[in-house]
mmCIF file of C-alpha atoms in Angstrom:
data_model
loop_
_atom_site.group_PDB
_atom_site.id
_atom_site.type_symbol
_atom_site.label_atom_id
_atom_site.label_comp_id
_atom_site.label_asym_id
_atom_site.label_seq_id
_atom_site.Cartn_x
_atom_site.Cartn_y
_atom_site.Cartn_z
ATOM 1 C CA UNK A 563 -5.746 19.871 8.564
ATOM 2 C CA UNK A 564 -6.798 22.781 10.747
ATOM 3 C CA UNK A 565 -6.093 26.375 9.584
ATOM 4 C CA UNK A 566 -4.042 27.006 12.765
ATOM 5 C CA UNK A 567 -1.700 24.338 12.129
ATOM 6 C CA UNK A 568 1.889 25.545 11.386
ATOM 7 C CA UNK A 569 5.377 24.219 11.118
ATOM 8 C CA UNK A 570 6.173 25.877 14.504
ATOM 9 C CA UNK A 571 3.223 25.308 16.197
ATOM 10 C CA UNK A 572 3.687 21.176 15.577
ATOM 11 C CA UNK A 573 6.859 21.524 16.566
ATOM 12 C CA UNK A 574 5.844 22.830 20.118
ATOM 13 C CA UNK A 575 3.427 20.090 20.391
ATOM 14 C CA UNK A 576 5.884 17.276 19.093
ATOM 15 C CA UNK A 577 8.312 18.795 22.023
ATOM 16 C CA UNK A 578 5.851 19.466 24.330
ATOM 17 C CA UNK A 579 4.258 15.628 24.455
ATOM 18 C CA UNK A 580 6.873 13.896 22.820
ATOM 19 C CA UNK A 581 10.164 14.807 23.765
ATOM 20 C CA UNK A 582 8.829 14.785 27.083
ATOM 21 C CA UNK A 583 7.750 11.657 27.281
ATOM 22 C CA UNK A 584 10.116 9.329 29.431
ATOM 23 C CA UNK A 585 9.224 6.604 27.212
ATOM 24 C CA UNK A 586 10.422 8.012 24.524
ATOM 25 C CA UNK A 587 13.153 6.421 22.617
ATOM 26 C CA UNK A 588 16.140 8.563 22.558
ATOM 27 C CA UNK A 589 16.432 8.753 18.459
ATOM 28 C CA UNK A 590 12.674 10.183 18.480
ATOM 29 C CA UNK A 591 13.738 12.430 21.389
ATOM 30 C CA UNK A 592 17.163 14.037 19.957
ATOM 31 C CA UNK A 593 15.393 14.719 16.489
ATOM 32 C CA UNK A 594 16.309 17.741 15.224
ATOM 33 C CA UNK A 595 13.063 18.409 13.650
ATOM 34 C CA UNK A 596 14.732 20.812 10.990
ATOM 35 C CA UNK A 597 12.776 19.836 7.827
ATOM 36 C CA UNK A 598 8.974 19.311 8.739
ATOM 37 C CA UNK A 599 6.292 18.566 5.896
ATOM 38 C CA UNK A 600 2.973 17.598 6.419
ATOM 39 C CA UNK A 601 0.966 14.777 4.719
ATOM 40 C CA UNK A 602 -0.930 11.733 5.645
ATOM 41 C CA UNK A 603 -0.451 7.871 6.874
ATOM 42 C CA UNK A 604 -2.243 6.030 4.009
ATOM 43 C CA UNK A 605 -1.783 2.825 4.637
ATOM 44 C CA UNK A 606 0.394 0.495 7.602
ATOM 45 C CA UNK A 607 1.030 -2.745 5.623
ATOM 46 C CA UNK A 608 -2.395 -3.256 3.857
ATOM 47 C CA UNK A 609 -5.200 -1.478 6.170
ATOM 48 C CA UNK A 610 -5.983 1.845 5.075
ATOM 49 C CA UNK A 611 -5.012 5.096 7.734
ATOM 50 C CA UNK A 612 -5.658 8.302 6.360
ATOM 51 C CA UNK A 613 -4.130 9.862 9.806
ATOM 52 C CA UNK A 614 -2.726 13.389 9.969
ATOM 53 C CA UNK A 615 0.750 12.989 10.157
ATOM 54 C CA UNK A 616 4.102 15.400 10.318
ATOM 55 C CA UNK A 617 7.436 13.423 8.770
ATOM 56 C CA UNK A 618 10.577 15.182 8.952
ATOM 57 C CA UNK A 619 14.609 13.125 7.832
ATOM 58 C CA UNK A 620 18.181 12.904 9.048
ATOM 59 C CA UNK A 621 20.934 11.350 8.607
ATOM 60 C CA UNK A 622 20.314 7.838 10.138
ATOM 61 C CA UNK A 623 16.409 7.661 9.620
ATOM 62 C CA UNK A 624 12.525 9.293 9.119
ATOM 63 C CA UNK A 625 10.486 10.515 12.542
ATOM 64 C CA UNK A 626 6.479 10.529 11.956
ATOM 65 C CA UNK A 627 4.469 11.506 14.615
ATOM 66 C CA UNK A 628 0.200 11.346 13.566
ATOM 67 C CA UNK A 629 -2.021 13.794 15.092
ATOM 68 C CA UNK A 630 -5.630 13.258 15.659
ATOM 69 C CA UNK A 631 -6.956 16.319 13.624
ATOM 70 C CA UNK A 632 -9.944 16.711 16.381
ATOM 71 C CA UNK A 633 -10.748 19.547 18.932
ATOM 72 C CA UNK A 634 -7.623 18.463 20.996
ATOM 73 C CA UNK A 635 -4.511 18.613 19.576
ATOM 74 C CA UNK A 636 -2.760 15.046 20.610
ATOM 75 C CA UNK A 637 -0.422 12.995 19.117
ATOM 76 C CA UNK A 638 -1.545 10.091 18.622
ATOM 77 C CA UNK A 639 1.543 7.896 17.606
ATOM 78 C CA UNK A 640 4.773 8.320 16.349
ATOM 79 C CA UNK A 641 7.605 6.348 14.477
ATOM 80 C CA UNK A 642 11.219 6.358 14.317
ATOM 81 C CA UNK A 643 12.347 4.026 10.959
ATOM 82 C CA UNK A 644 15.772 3.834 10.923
ATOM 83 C CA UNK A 645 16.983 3.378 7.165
ATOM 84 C CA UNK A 646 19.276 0.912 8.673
ATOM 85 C CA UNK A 647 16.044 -1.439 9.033
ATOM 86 C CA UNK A 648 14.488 -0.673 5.771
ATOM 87 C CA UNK A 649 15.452 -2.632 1.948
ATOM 88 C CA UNK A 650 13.063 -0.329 -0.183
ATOM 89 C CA UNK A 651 11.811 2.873 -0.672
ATOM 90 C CA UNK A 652 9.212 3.671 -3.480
ATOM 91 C CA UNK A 653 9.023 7.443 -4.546
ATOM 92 C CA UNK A 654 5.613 7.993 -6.891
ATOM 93 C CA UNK A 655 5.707 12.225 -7.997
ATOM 94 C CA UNK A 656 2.462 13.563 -8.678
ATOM 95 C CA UNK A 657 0.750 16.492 -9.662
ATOM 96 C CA UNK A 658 -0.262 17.977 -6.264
ATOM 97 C CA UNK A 659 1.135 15.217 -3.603
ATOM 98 C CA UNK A 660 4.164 12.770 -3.673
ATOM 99 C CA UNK A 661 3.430 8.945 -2.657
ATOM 100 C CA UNK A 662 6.239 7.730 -0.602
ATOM 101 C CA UNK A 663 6.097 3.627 0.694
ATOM 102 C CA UNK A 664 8.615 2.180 2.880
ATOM 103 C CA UNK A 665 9.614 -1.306 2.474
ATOM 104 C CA UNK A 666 11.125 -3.073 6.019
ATOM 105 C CA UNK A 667 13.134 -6.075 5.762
ATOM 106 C CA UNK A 668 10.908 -7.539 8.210
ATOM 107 C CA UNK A 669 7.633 -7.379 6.477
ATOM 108 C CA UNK A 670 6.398 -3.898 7.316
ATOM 109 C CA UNK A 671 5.100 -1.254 4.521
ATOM 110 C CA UNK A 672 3.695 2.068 5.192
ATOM 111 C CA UNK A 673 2.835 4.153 2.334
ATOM 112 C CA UNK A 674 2.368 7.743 2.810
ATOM 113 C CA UNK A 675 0.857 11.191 0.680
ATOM 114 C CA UNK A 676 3.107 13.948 0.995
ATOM 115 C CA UNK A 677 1.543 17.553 0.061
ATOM 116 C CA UNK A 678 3.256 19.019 -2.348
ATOM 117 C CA UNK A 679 1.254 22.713 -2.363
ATOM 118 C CA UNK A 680 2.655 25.531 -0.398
ATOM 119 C CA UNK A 681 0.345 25.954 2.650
ATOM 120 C CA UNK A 682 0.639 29.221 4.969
ATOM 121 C CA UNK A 683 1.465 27.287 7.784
ATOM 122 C CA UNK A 684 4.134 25.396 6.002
ATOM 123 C CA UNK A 685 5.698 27.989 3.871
ATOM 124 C CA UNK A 686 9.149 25.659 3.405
ATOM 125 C CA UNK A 687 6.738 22.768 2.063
ATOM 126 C CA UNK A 688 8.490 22.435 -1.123
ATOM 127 C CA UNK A 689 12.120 23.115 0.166
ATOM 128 C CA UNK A 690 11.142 20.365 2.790
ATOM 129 C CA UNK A 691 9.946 18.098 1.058
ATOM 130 C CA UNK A 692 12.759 18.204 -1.444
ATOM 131 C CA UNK A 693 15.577 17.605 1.160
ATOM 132 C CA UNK A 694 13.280 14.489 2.161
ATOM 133 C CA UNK A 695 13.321 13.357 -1.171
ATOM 134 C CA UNK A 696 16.927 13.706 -1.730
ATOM 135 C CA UNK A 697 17.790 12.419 1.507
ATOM 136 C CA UNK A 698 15.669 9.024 1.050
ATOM 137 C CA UNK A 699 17.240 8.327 -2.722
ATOM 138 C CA UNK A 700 21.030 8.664 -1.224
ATOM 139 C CA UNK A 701 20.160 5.584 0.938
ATOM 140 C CA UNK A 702 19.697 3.678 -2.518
ATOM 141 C CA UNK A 703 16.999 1.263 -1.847
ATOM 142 C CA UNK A 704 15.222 -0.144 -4.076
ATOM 143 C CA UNK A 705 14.088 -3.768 -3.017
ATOM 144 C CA UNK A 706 10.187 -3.619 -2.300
ATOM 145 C CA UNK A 707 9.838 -7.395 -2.733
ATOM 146 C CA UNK A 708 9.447 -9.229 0.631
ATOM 147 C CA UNK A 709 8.107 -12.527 1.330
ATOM 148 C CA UNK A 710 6.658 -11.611 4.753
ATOM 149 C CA UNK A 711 4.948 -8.526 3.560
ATOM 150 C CA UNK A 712 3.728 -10.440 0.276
ATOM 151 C CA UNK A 713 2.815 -13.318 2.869
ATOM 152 C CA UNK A 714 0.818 -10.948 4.639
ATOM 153 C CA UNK A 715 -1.195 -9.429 1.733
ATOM 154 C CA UNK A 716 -2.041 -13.240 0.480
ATOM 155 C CA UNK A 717 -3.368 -13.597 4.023
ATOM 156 C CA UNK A 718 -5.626 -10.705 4.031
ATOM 157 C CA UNK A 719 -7.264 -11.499 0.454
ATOM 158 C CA UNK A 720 -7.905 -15.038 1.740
ATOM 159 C CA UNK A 721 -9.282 -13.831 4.757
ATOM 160 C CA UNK A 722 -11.541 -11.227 2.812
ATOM 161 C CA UNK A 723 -12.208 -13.261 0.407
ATOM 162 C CA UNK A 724 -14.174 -15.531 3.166
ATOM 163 C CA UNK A 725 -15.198 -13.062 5.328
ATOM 164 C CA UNK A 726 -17.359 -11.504 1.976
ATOM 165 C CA UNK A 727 -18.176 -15.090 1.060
ATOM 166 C CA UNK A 728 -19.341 -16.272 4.654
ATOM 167 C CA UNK A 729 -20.814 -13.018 4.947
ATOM 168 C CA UNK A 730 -23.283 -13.421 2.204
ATOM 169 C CA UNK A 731 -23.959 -16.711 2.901
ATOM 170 C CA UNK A 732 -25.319 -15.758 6.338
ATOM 171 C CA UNK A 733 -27.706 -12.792 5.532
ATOM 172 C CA UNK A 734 -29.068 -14.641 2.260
ATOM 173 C CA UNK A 735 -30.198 -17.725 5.107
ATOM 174 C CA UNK A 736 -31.414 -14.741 7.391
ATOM 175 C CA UNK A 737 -33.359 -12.852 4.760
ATOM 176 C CA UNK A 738 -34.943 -16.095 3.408
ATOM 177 C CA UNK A 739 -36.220 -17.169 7.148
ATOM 178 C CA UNK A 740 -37.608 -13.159 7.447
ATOM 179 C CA UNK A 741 -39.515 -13.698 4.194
ATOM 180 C CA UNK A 742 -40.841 -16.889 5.358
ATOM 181 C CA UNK A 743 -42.185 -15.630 8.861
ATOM 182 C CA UNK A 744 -42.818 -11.725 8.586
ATOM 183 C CA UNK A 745 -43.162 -10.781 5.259
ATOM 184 C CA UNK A 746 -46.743 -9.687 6.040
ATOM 185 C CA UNK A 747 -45.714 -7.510 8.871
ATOM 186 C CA UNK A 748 -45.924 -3.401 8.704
ATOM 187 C CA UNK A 749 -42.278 -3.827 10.612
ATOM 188 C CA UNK A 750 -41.038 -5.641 7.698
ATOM 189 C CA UNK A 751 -38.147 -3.697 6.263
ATOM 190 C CA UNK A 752 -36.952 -2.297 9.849
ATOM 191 C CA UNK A 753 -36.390 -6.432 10.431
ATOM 192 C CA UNK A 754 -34.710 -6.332 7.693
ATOM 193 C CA UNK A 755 -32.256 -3.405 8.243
ATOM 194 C CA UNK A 756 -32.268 -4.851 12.611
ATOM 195 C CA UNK A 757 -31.806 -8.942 11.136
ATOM 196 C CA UNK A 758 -28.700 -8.035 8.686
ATOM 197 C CA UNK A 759 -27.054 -5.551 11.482
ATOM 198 C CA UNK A 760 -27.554 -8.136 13.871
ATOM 199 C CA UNK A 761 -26.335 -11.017 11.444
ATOM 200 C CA UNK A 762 -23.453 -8.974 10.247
ATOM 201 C CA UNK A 763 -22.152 -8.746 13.731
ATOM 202 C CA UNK A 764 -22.687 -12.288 14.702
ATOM 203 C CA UNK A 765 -20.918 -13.467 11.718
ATOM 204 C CA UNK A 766 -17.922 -11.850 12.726
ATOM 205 C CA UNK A 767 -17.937 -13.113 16.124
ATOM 206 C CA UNK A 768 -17.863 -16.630 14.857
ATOM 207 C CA UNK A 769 -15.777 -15.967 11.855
ATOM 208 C CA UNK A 770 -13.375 -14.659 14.532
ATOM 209 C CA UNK A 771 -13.529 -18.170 17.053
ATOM 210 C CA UNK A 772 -13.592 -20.150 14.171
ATOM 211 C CA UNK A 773 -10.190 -18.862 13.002
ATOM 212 C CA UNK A 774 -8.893 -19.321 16.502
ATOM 213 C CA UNK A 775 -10.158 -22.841 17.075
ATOM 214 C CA UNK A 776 -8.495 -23.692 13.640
ATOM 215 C CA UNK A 777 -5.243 -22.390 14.592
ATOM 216 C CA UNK A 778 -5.774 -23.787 17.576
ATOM 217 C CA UNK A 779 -6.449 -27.536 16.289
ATOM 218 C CA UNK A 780 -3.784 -27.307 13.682
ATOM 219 C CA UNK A 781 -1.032 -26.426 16.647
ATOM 220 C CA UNK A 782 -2.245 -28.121 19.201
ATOM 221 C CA UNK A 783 0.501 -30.654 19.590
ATOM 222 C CA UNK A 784 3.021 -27.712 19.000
ATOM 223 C CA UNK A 785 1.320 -25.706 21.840
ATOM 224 C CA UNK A 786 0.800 -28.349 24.223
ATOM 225 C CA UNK A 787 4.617 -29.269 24.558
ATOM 226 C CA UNK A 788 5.624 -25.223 23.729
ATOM 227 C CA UNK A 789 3.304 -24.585 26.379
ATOM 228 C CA UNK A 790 4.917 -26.804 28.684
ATOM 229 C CA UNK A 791 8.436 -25.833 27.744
ATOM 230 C CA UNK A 792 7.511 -22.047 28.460
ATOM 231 C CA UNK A 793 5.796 -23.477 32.317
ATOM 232 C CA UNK A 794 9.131 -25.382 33.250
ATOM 233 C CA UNK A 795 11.333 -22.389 32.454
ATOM 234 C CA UNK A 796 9.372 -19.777 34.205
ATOM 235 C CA UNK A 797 9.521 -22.428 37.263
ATOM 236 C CA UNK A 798 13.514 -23.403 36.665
ATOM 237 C CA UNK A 799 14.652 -20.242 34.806
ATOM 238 C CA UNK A 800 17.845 -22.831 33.051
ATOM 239 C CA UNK A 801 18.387 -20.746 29.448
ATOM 240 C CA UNK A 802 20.559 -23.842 28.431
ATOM 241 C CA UNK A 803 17.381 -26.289 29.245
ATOM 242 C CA UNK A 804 14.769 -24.043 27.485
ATOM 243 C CA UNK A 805 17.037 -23.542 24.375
ATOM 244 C CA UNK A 806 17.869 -27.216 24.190
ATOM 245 C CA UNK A 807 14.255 -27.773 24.254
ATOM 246 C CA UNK A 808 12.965 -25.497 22.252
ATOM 247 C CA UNK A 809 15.812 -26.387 19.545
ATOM 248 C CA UNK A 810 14.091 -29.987 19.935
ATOM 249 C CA UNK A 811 10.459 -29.634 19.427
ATOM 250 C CA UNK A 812 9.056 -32.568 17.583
ATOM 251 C CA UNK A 813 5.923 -30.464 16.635
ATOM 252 C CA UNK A 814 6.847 -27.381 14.186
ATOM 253 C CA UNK A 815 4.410 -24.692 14.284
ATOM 254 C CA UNK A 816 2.055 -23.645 11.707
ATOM 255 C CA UNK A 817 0.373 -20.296 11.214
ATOM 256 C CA UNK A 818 1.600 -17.108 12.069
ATOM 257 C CA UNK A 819 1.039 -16.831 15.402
ATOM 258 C CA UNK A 820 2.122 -20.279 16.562
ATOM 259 C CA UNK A 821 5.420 -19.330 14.319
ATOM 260 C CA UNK A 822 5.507 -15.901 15.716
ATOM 261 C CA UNK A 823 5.342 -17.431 19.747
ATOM 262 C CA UNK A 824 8.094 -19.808 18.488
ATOM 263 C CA UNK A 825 10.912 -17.302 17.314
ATOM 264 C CA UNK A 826 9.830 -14.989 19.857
ATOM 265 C CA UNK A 827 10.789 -17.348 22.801
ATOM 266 C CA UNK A 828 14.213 -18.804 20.653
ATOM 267 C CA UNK A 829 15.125 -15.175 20.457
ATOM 268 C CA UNK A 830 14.850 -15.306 24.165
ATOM 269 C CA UNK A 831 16.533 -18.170 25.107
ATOM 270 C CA UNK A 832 19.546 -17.397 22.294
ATOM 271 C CA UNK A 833 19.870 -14.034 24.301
ATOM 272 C CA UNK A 834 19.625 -15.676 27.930
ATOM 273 C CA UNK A 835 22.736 -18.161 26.099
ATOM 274 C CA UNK A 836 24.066 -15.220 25.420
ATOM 275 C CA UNK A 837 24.058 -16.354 21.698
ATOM 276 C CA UNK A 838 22.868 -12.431 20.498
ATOM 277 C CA UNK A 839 23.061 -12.832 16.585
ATOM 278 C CA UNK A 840 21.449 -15.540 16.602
ATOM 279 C CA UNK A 841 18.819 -13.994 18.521
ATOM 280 C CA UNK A 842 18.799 -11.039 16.481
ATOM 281 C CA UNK A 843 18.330 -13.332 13.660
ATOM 282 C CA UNK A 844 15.231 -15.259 15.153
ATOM 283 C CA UNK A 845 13.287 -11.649 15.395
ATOM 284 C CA UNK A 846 13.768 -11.190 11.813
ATOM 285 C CA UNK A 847 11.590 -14.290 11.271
ATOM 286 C CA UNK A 848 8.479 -12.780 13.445
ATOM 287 C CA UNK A 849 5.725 -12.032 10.789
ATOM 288 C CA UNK A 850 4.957 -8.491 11.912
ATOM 289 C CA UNK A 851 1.107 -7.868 11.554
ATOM 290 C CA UNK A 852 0.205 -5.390 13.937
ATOM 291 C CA UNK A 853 1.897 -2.216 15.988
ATOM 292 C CA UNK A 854 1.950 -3.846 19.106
ATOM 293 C CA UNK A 855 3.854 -7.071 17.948
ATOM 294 C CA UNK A 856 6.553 -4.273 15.454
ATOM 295 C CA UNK A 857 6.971 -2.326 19.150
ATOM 296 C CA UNK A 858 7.639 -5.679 21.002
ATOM 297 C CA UNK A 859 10.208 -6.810 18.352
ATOM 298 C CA UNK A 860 11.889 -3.592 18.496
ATOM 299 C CA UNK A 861 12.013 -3.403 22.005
ATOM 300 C CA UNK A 862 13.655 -7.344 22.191
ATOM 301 C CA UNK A 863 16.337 -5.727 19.516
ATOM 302 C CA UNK A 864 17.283 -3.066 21.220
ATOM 303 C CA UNK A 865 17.827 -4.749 24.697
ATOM 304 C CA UNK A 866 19.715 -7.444 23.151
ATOM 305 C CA UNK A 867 22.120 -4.893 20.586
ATOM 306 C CA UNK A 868 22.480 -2.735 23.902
ATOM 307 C CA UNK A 869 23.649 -5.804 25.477
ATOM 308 C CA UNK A 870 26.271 -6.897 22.521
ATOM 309 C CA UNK A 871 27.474 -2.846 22.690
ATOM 310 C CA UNK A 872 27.547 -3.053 26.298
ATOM 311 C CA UNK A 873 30.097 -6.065 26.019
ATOM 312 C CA UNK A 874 32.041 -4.564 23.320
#
């Protein structure tokens, strides 16, 4: 953290590119930014962060808005995670920081480390960081199981698991073709530091299109006739058509991104049928995996809830 950062100097910044933003969604932009504390993003789901980051609580849910921590002050994302949308939260008090992970009902966890030493830019630190505390264990959640999220983690140890696997394979056949050929040469060990860059890399690339083309050949029935469906409704735009034939799909996806294509588009045609709980239900079924496809979700929700209010 730089020396010059201070509770009211974020604050500018946060009001000064945030609030300002007309993008902005209009919880993040009528925050009242009353209790800040700073700390870090750790982790988002399982990939590790370690990302400046301010946090401040009301009444209805958390804003976090990560700096960069470079020359230029910039924000570089921010969060608003309404306690509505969350089922646990996991408060771990230690000696100089408090660990704080957020369990979402629809598969996202972010842990984060909360400083718990009184800085002289933050002089309210503690007092902060207390109110946070108390006002996250009056929401009462405790439920940090979640089969998405524990879905999610099996995926990434599988995937690692092959990646380190594959990996080794590859630059144990690389090495044993550079003894072979150029073990004599007064190059020798640049090869070998050039070879297993240049065989790291490659392995990805392919580790990367052979996932794909898997996915790919395990769906491909499912996304040759959803492909279809999607073409004739873009060209007839009938929600009672597309629903109908989405509802009868004699392929069922597999995967998580043929699954997450599938509820994604139900969600659309339940909305266009004007059928919005069940379309809010479909979302809850997208495995959320990255920030894009959490931002897309959220944006589907609130269009369709500001649609049901709307009504009301």
């Amino acid at each position: 953290m730089k020396k010059r950062y201070s509770e009211q100097y974020l604050t500018d910044i946060i009001k000064q590119q945030l609030f300002t933003d007309e993008n902005v969604s209009e919880e993040a932009a009528s925050f009242p930014l009353e209790h800040l504390v700073f700390g870090y993003l750790k982790k988002e789901n399982v990939d590790e962060r370690q990302t400046n980051c301010i946090l401040d609580v009301e009444e209805h849910g958390l804003l976090v808005v990560l700096f960069s921590g470079l020359k230029k002050d910039k924000i570089l994302e921010h969060f608003y995670f309404r306690f509505a949308d969350m089922q646990g939260i996991k408060i771990k008090d230690k000696k100089f920081s408090v660990y704080i992970t957020l369990q979402f009902t629809n598969g996202m966890n972010y842990e984060f480390q909360l400083e718990k030493r009184k800085m002289k830019g933050f002089p309210n630190q503690n007092k902060n960081l207390s109110y946070v505390i108390s006002m996250m264990e009056k929401q009462d959640l405790h439920n940090m199981s979640n089969r998405s999220y524990r879905k999610r983690v099996l995926y990434d140890k599988l995937f690692s698991f092959i990646y380190v696997i594959t990996l080794v394979a590859f630059e144990l056949l690389a090495l044993r073709i550079l003894f072979n050929f150029h073990q004599d040469s007064a190059l020798f060990f640049t090869l070998i530091v050039i070879i297993s860059i240049f065989v790291a890399v490659l392995h990805l690339i392919i580790l990367f299109l052979a996932w794909i083309y898997i996915d790919k050949l395990i769906n491909r029935k499912f996304y040759k006739a959803y492909n279809q469906i999607v073409e004739d409704h873009m060209e007839k735009n009938d929600a009672e058509e597309f629903l109908e034939r989405l509802n009868n799909l004699p392929y069922k996806p597999k995967g998580k991104q043929a699954k997450n294509a599938f509820y994604i588009s139900k969600s659309t045609a339940l909305y266009e049928n004007n059928r919005l709980e069940e379309a809010l239900a479909c979302l809850d079924e997208v495995q959320i995996s990255t920030k894009q496809i959490y931002e897309f979700v959220e944006k589907q929700k609130k269009m369709i809830e500001g649609d049901g209010h709307h009504r009301d």
